Short mmCIF file of C-alpha atoms in Angstrom, two decimals:
data_model
loop_
_atom_site.label_atom_id
_atom_site.label_comp_id
_atom_site.label_asym_id
_atom_site.label_seq_id
_atom_site.Cartn_x
_atom_site.Cartn_y
_atom_site.Cartn_z
CA MET A 846 -9.34 -25.96 -14.03
CA THR A 847 -8.40 -22.50 -12.80
CA PRO A 848 -10.68 -19.87 -14.41
CA GLU A 849 -8.92 -17.87 -17.14
CA ASN A 850 -9.58 -14.57 -15.34
CA LEU A 851 -7.87 -15.82 -12.20
CA VAL A 852 -4.80 -17.01 -14.12
CA LYS A 853 -4.44 -13.55 -15.67
CA GLN A 854 -5.00 -11.79 -12.35
CA ILE A 855 -2.36 -13.93 -10.62
CA ASN A 856 0.13 -13.08 -13.36
CA PHE A 857 -0.59 -9.39 -12.81
CA ILE A 858 -0.21 -9.79 -9.03
CA LYS A 859 3.21 -11.38 -9.53
CA GLU A 860 4.34 -8.74 -12.04
CA ILE A 861 3.51 -5.74 -9.86
CA ASP A 862 5.79 -7.06 -7.11
CA LYS A 863 8.54 -5.28 -9.07
CA ILE A 864 7.26 -1.90 -7.85
CA LYS A 865 8.92 -2.73 -4.51
CA TYR A 866 12.31 -2.25 -6.18
CA ILE A 867 11.54 1.19 -7.66
CA GLN A 868 13.36 3.70 -5.47
CA ARG A 869 12.05 7.22 -5.09
CA LYS A 870 14.27 10.24 -4.50
CA THR A 871 12.58 11.04 -1.18
CA LYS A 872 13.57 9.35 2.05
CA LEU A 873 11.37 7.84 4.78
CA PHE A 874 10.47 10.13 7.71
CA ASN A 875 13.48 11.11 9.82
CA SER A 876 15.55 8.70 7.82
CA ASP A 877 18.20 8.37 5.15
CA ARG A 878 16.60 5.29 3.59
CA ASN A 879 14.93 5.88 0.21
CA GLU A 880 11.25 5.11 -0.04
CA ASN A 881 10.10 2.66 -2.69
CA ASP A 882 6.97 2.92 -4.80
CA ALA A 883 5.00 0.23 -2.94
CA GLU A 884 5.60 1.95 0.40
CA HIS A 885 4.74 5.32 -1.12
CA SER A 886 1.52 4.00 -2.66
CA TRP A 887 0.47 2.39 0.62
CA HIS A 888 1.10 5.62 2.47
CA LEU A 889 -0.94 7.68 -0.02
CA ALA A 890 -3.84 5.24 0.31
CA MET A 891 -3.73 5.63 4.11
CA MET A 892 -3.57 9.41 3.74
CA ALA A 893 -6.58 9.47 1.41
CA LEU A 894 -8.42 7.33 3.93
CA VAL A 895 -7.84 9.63 6.90
CA LEU A 896 -7.84 13.00 5.09
CA ALA A 897 -10.90 12.58 2.84
CA GLU A 898 -12.99 14.97 4.95
CA HIS A 899 -10.76 17.86 3.81
CA SER A 900 -11.48 17.42 0.10
CA ASN A 901 -12.94 20.58 -1.48
CA ALA A 902 -15.50 18.51 -3.36
CA SER A 903 -17.39 15.36 -2.50
CA ILE A 904 -15.36 12.37 -3.74
CA ASP A 905 -15.69 8.66 -4.41
CA LEU A 906 -13.10 7.50 -1.87
CA LEU A 907 -12.74 4.01 -3.37
CA LYS A 908 -11.80 5.59 -6.69
CA VAL A 909 -9.23 7.88 -5.03
CA ILE A 910 -7.70 4.88 -3.28
CA LYS A 911 -7.58 2.90 -6.53
CA MET A 912 -5.79 5.86 -8.14
CA VAL A 913 -3.09 6.16 -5.51
CA LEU A 914 -2.60 2.39 -5.26
CA ILE A 915 -1.95 2.05 -9.00
CA HIS A 916 -0.53 5.47 -9.98
CA ASP A 917 3.13 4.38 -9.97
CA ILE A 918 2.78 0.87 -11.43
CA VAL A 919 3.89 2.20 -14.84
CA GLU A 920 7.27 2.98 -13.25
CA ILE A 921 8.06 -0.76 -13.34
CA ASP A 922 8.87 -0.16 -17.01
CA ALA A 923 9.31 3.62 -17.16
CA GLY A 924 11.23 4.25 -13.92
CA ASP A 925 10.71 6.97 -11.33
CA THR A 926 10.82 10.57 -12.58
CA PHE A 927 11.79 13.19 -10.01
CA ILE A 928 9.13 15.90 -9.83
CA TYR A 929 11.75 18.67 -10.06
CA ASP A 930 13.53 17.06 -13.01
CA THR A 931 14.02 19.75 -15.64
CA GLN A 932 14.98 17.36 -18.48
CA LYS A 933 11.99 15.09 -18.37
CA ASN A 934 8.33 15.93 -17.94
CA HIS A 935 6.77 13.77 -15.29
CA SER A 936 3.29 13.37 -16.68
CA ASN A 937 2.08 10.64 -18.89
CA THR A 938 5.03 10.11 -21.19
CA ASP A 939 4.84 7.75 -24.14
CA GLU A 940 7.00 5.36 -22.15
CA GLU A 941 4.46 5.41 -19.32
CA ARG A 942 1.56 4.84 -21.70
CA LEU A 943 3.25 1.79 -23.16
CA ALA A 944 3.96 0.54 -19.65
CA ALA A 945 0.30 0.93 -18.70
CA GLN A 946 -0.72 -1.05 -21.78
CA ARG A 947 1.72 -3.83 -21.04
CA ILE A 948 1.26 -4.18 -17.27
CA PHE A 949 -2.49 -3.53 -16.87
CA GLY A 950 -2.88 -5.51 -20.10
CA LEU A 951 -1.97 -8.64 -18.15
CA LEU A 952 -5.44 -8.41 -16.54
CA PRO A 953 -8.69 -9.65 -18.13
CA GLY A 954 -9.85 -7.19 -20.83
CA GLU A 955 -12.50 -5.24 -18.96
CA GLN A 956 -10.39 -4.95 -15.83
CA ALA A 957 -7.35 -3.82 -17.84
CA GLU A 958 -9.44 -1.11 -19.44
CA GLU A 959 -10.76 0.06 -16.06
CA MET A 960 -7.24 0.27 -14.59
CA ILE A 961 -5.85 2.17 -17.58
CA ALA A 962 -8.80 4.58 -17.44
CA ILE A 963 -8.23 5.20 -13.70
CA TRP A 964 -4.52 5.77 -14.27
CA GLU A 965 -5.25 8.20 -17.13
CA GLU A 966 -7.81 10.01 -14.99
CA PHE A 967 -5.21 10.43 -12.25
CA GLU A 968 -2.62 11.70 -14.71
CA ALA A 969 -5.06 14.17 -16.31
CA GLY A 970 -5.84 15.58 -12.86
CA GLU A 971 -9.19 17.00 -13.87
CA THR A 972 -11.81 15.12 -11.84
CA ASN A 973 -12.40 15.73 -8.12
CA GLU A 974 -10.97 12.30 -7.34
CA ALA A 975 -7.81 12.93 -9.37
CA LYS A 976 -7.33 16.36 -7.77
CA PHE A 977 -7.57 14.91 -4.29
CA ALA A 978 -5.31 11.95 -5.15
CA ARG A 979 -2.69 14.36 -6.51
CA THR A 980 -2.95 16.42 -3.34
CA MET A 981 -1.96 13.29 -1.40
CA ASP A 982 0.91 12.64 -3.85
CA ARG A 983 2.27 16.18 -3.26
CA LEU A 984 1.77 16.14 0.51
CA GLU A 985 3.76 13.02 1.43
CA PRO A 986 7.20 14.19 0.16
CA LEU A 987 6.60 17.62 1.73
CA LEU A 988 6.10 15.95 5.12
CA GLN A 989 9.15 13.75 4.48
CA ASN A 990 11.43 16.63 3.44
CA THR A 991 10.45 18.76 6.44
CA SER A 992 11.24 15.78 8.71
CA ASN A 993 14.61 15.30 6.96
CA ASN A 994 16.13 18.74 7.30
CA GLY A 995 15.10 19.70 3.76
CA GLY A 996 15.68 16.26 2.23
CA THR A 997 15.57 16.32 -1.57
CA TRP A 998 15.27 20.14 -1.64
CA ASN A 999 18.80 20.47 -0.36
CA GLU A 1000 20.12 17.33 -2.01
CA PHE A 1001 19.05 18.50 -5.47
CA GLY A 1002 19.15 22.28 -4.94
CA VAL A 1003 15.40 22.92 -5.29
CA ASN A 1004 14.36 26.38 -4.15
CA TYR A 1005 11.27 27.83 -2.45
CA GLU A 1006 9.80 29.20 -5.67
CA LYS A 1007 9.91 25.81 -7.40
CA VAL A 1008 8.49 23.99 -4.37
CA HIS A 1009 5.71 26.53 -3.94
CA GLU A 1010 4.82 26.28 -7.64
CA LYS A 1011 4.78 22.46 -7.74
CA LYS A 1012 2.90 22.12 -4.45
CA SER A 1013 0.30 24.80 -5.09
CA ILE A 1014 -1.83 22.45 -7.20
CA MET A 1015 -2.74 20.89 -3.86
CA LYS A 1016 -5.34 23.60 -3.42
CA GLU A 1017 -7.33 22.13 -6.31
CA GLY A 1018 -7.90 19.08 -4.12
CA SER A 1019 -8.10 20.67 -0.69
CA ASN A 1020 -7.84 24.30 0.40
CA THR A 1021 -7.45 23.16 4.01
CA ILE A 1022 -4.53 20.86 3.24
CA TRP A 1023 -2.93 23.46 0.98
CA ASP A 1024 -3.13 26.09 3.76
CA PHE A 1025 -1.35 23.64 6.06
CA ALA A 1026 1.22 22.78 3.35
CA GLU A 1027 1.93 26.43 2.55
CA GLN A 1028 2.53 27.08 6.24
CA LEU A 1029 4.99 24.13 6.33
CA ILE A 1030 6.79 25.53 3.28
CA ASN A 1031 7.06 28.98 4.88
CA GLU A 1032 8.31 27.49 8.14
CA SER A 1033 10.92 25.55 6.15
CA VAL A 1034 12.22 28.84 4.72
CA GLU A 1035 12.34 30.35 8.23
CA LYS A 1036 14.26 27.32 9.52
CA GLY A 1037 16.72 27.62 6.65
CA ILE A 1038 16.00 24.13 5.26
CA LEU A 1039 14.45 25.60 2.07
CA LYS A 1040 16.21 28.49 0.30
CA LYS A 1041 14.62 31.34 -1.63
CA GLY A 1042 15.85 32.27 -5.10
CA MET B 103 -4.88 27.96 12.31
CA THR B 104 -4.65 24.34 11.22
CA PRO B 105 -7.87 22.49 12.17
CA GLU B 106 -7.42 20.18 15.18
CA ASN B 107 -8.53 17.13 13.17
CA LEU B 108 -5.86 17.76 10.55
CA VAL B 109 -3.11 18.13 13.18
CA LYS B 110 -4.08 14.75 14.64
CA GLN B 111 -4.31 13.11 11.22
CA ILE B 112 -0.87 14.39 10.23
CA ASN B 113 0.59 12.97 13.44
CA PHE B 114 -0.97 9.61 12.62
CA ILE B 115 0.37 9.77 9.04
CA LYS B 116 3.89 10.36 10.38
CA GLU B 117 3.64 7.61 13.00
CA ILE B 118 2.54 4.88 10.59
CA ASP B 119 5.68 5.44 8.48
CA LYS B 120 7.30 3.04 10.97
CA ILE B 121 5.46 0.10 9.38
CA LYS B 122 8.02 0.32 6.55
CA TYR B 123 10.66 -1.01 8.95
CA ILE B 124 8.65 -4.06 10.08
CA GLN B 125 10.17 -7.04 8.30
CA ARG B 126 8.07 -10.08 7.51
CA LYS B 127 9.46 -13.60 7.35
CA THR B 128 8.44 -14.02 3.71
CA LYS B 129 10.57 -12.77 0.87
CA LEU B 130 9.57 -10.81 -2.25
CA PHE B 131 8.79 -12.85 -5.38
CA ASN B 132 11.83 -14.70 -6.77
CA SER B 133 13.97 -12.89 -4.25
CA ASP B 134 15.90 -13.21 -1.03
CA ARG B 135 14.89 -9.74 0.18
CA ASN B 136 12.38 -9.75 3.07
CA GLU B 137 9.10 -7.99 2.49
CA ASN B 138 8.07 -5.23 4.87
CA ASP B 139 4.58 -4.56 6.19
CA ALA B 140 3.93 -1.50 4.00
CA GLU B 141 4.79 -3.44 0.84
CA HIS B 142 2.70 -6.39 2.01
CA SER B 143 -0.31 -4.16 2.80
CA TRP B 144 -0.08 -2.45 -0.58
CA HIS B 145 0.07 -5.80 -2.33
CA LEU B 146 -2.97 -7.14 -0.47
CA ALA B 147 -4.94 -4.01 -1.39
CA MET B 148 -4.05 -4.53 -5.06
CA MET B 149 -5.03 -8.19 -4.78
CA ALA B 150 -8.39 -7.34 -3.24
CA LEU B 151 -8.94 -4.86 -6.04
CA VAL B 152 -8.34 -7.33 -8.86
CA LEU B 153 -9.69 -10.52 -7.22
CA ALA B 154 -12.95 -9.19 -5.72
CA GLU B 155 -15.07 -10.99 -8.34
CA HIS B 156 -14.05 -14.33 -6.80
CA SER B 157 -15.47 -13.59 -3.36
CA ASN B 158 -18.07 -16.17 -2.27
CA ALA B 159 -20.33 -13.42 -0.97
CA SER B 160 -21.01 -9.90 -2.14
CA ILE B 161 -18.59 -7.56 -0.38
CA ASP B 162 -18.04 -3.87 0.33
CA LEU B 163 -14.71 -3.55 -1.50
CA LEU B 164 -13.77 -0.25 0.16
CA LYS B 165 -14.09 -1.90 3.56
CA VAL B 166 -11.95 -4.87 2.47
CA ILE B 167 -9.28 -2.46 1.23
CA LYS B 168 -9.39 -0.49 4.48
CA MET B 169 -8.91 -3.77 6.36
CA VAL B 170 -5.87 -4.89 4.43
CA LEU B 171 -4.29 -1.41 4.42
CA ILE B 172 -4.48 -1.13 8.22
CA HIS B 173 -4.32 -4.76 9.38
CA ASP B 174 -0.61 -4.74 10.27
CA ILE B 175 -0.31 -1.22 11.73
CA VAL B 176 -0.43 -2.69 15.26
CA GLU B 177 2.87 -4.42 14.47
CA ILE B 178 4.60 -1.03 14.86
CA ASP B 179 4.35 -1.71 18.61
CA ALA B 180 3.69 -5.46 18.72
CA GLY B 181 6.06 -6.72 16.00
CA ASP B 182 5.43 -9.27 13.28
CA THR B 183 4.26 -12.71 14.40
CA PHE B 184 5.05 -15.57 12.03
CA ILE B 185 1.88 -17.47 11.15
CA TYR B 186 3.52 -20.83 11.91
CA ASP B 187 4.95 -19.66 15.26
CA THR B 188 4.08 -22.32 17.84
CA GLN B 189 4.96 -20.19 20.88
CA LYS B 190 2.83 -17.18 20.18
CA ASN B 191 -0.71 -17.00 18.87
CA HIS B 192 -0.96 -14.57 16.00
CA SER B 193 -4.44 -13.21 16.53
CA ASN B 194 -5.37 -10.17 18.50
CA THR B 195 -3.01 -10.41 21.44
CA ASP B 196 -3.27 -7.96 24.35
CA GLU B 197 -0.13 -6.33 22.99
CA GLU B 198 -1.83 -5.79 19.64
CA ARG B 199 -4.94 -4.37 21.29
CA LEU B 200 -2.87 -1.84 23.21
CA ALA B 201 -1.04 -0.96 20.00
CA ALA B 202 -4.35 -0.36 18.20
CA GLN B 203 -5.49 1.93 21.03
CA ARG B 204 -2.26 3.91 20.96
CA ILE B 205 -1.72 4.24 17.22
CA PHE B 206 -5.29 4.63 15.92
CA GLY B 207 -5.86 6.74 19.04
CA LEU B 208 -3.71 9.45 17.46
CA LEU B 209 -6.62 10.13 15.08
CA PRO B 210 -9.70 12.25 15.91
CA GLY B 211 -12.09 10.30 18.18
CA GLU B 212 -14.66 9.09 15.68
CA GLN B 213 -12.02 8.14 13.12
CA ALA B 214 -9.98 6.29 15.74
CA GLU B 215 -13.05 4.30 16.71
CA GLU B 216 -13.80 3.43 13.08
CA MET B 217 -10.24 2.21 12.48
CA ILE B 218 -10.16 0.10 15.64
CA ALA B 219 -13.54 -1.40 14.73
CA ILE B 220 -12.30 -2.28 11.22
CA TRP B 221 -9.12 -3.83 12.63
CA GLU B 222 -11.14 -5.86 15.15
CA GLU B 223 -13.54 -6.98 12.41
CA PHE B 224 -10.58 -8.19 10.33
CA GLU B 225 -9.09 -10.04 13.30
CA ALA B 226 -12.42 -11.69 14.20
CA GLY B 227 -12.73 -12.94 10.61
CA GLU B 228 -16.49 -13.35 10.75
CA THR B 229 -17.94 -10.90 8.23
CA ASN B 230 -17.78 -11.44 4.47
CA GLU B 231 -15.32 -8.56 4.16
CA ALA B 232 -13.02 -9.97 6.86
CA LYS B 233 -13.15 -13.44 5.30
CA PHE B 234 -12.15 -12.10 1.91
CA ALA B 235 -9.44 -9.85 3.37
CA ARG B 236 -7.97 -12.84 5.22
CA THR B 237 -8.04 -14.86 2.01
CA MET B 238 -5.79 -12.18 0.46
CA ASP B 239 -3.52 -12.28 3.53
CA ARG B 240 -3.09 -16.05 3.15
CA LEU B 241 -2.65 -16.02 -0.62
CA GLU B 242 0.27 -13.59 -0.94
CA PRO B 243 2.87 -15.62 1.06
CA LEU B 244 1.74 -18.79 -0.73
CA LEU B 245 2.52 -17.17 -4.07
CA GLN B 246 5.81 -15.87 -2.68
CA ASN B 247 6.90 -19.22 -1.23
CA THR B 248 6.12 -21.11 -4.43
CA SER B 249 8.20 -18.53 -6.36
CA ASN B 250 11.06 -18.94 -3.87
CA ASN B 251 11.62 -22.68 -3.96
CA GLY B 252 9.56 -23.19 -0.78
CA GLY B 253 10.71 -20.01 0.96
CA THR B 254 9.69 -19.91 4.63
CA TRP B 255 8.34 -23.49 4.50
CA ASN B 256 11.85 -24.82 4.07
CA GLU B 257 13.56 -22.11 6.07
CA PHE B 258 11.44 -22.83 9.15
CA GLY B 259 10.60 -26.50 8.55
CA VAL B 260 6.87 -26.09 7.98
CA ASN B 261 5.19 -29.16 6.53
CA TYR B 262 2.32 -29.75 4.11
CA GLU B 263 -0.18 -30.56 6.85
CA LYS B 264 0.44 -27.28 8.67
CA VAL B 265 0.33 -25.25 5.45
CA HIS B 266 -2.87 -26.94 4.31
CA GLU B 267 -4.49 -26.33 7.69
CA LYS B 268 -3.51 -22.64 7.90
CA LYS B 269 -4.39 -21.90 4.28
CA SER B 270 -7.71 -23.75 4.20
CA ILE B 271 -9.56 -20.83 5.84
CA MET B 272 -9.19 -19.19 2.43
CA LYS B 273 -12.26 -21.11 1.31
CA GLU B 274 -14.38 -19.03 3.69
CA GLY B 275 -13.57 -16.01 1.53
CA SER B 276 -13.39 -17.62 -1.90
CA ASN B 277 -13.89 -21.20 -3.02
CA THR B 278 -12.37 -20.33 -6.40
CA ILE B 279 -9.20 -18.91 -4.90
CA TRP B 280 -8.94 -21.78 -2.41
CA ASP B 281 -9.20 -24.33 -5.23
CA PHE B 282 -6.33 -22.56 -6.97
CA ALA B 283 -4.33 -22.33 -3.72
CA GLU B 284 -4.85 -26.01 -2.90
CA GLN B 285 -3.61 -26.91 -6.36
CA LEU B 286 -0.48 -24.76 -5.78
CA ILE B 287 0.09 -26.51 -2.44
CA ASN B 288 -0.24 -29.94 -4.04
CA GLU B 289 2.10 -28.97 -6.87
CA SER B 290 4.60 -27.77 -4.27
CA VAL B 291 4.59 -31.22 -2.69
CA GLU B 292 5.09 -32.83 -6.12
CA LYS B 293 8.01 -30.50 -6.81
CA GLY B 294 9.57 -31.36 -3.45
CA ILE B 295 9.53 -27.77 -2.16
CA LEU B 296 6.95 -28.65 0.52
CA LYS B 297 7.38 -31.83 2.57
CA LYS B 298 4.66 -34.09 3.99
CA GLY B 299 4.76 -35.22 7.61
#
């Protein structure tokens, strides 16, 4: 007899495979192939792992990694929302909350509650762990766009002011990484791959 | 001035993007699309996260997650080796060791050493963390193949005996998960999607 917890966990493991089909707007580095949410989540986890020393505050790294690994699972039901979308607010929509209930709800009760709490903590962006995790989530597409001649900035007509505004929350997680990011943004303007105004 | 450590870490973060192009033999669940190493590594990290309670021994979960996140990075240089390949031994080839030196070597010294040590610990498979991480690495393709009407077993003519032998190391990490896996293997024989002899 397979323990009930294991049966539930295996069902969850099968369900989350669907995240590999969720396409993001951003492309891989030096590439025209869209990134999917599983690849993105893996990359953020690796970034958290190697960049943790630059966090402004002391952080529980395992919690940060849990956050970035699971942060896009709700998109299996709710779909990817582009950060510069003006019609739809990215954060914690009703659709995403229902998705969290359904998908994490496949897990045993206590584990489901833990996952939902971690996802909500990430979305709220208030704890040190959430701030650092969100810094990772803002950094990856910046690196991708600068490697892709402006990438989604040019494709969707996003200007310097919007990028600077959306990216500046990175400083809540890491002043060091934000200084580096701001420099990349300024260089992108100088190179003409990000337009002002 | 961007700190030297951060410059190195960013170079590493860009380099490991290449793992998203490394195709595995196994396909996604209920799918004919090959999985890539980034997707696979993300999935193993999620599995470790939800299945940790079934480990035979008490484990440092952060270390297990580090192991599964980085275990295939060497394949950027060395390529994917199919577990049932009879020509080439999967584990820790000279090519993989050189790849680890080059790729993890992009990181600051101490961090590079830590990553190489974690990768070697995973490959050696002797610590409790490595045993559990390898259990995850064996479980995912088993779940995929059973969802895909035998998947790589049929595609590459792999029989029950070989599958049972390769998968049985799972019991070193988790007796509970191995019991479940063995049951799946037996059911696959009954369904005719895995052949004996």
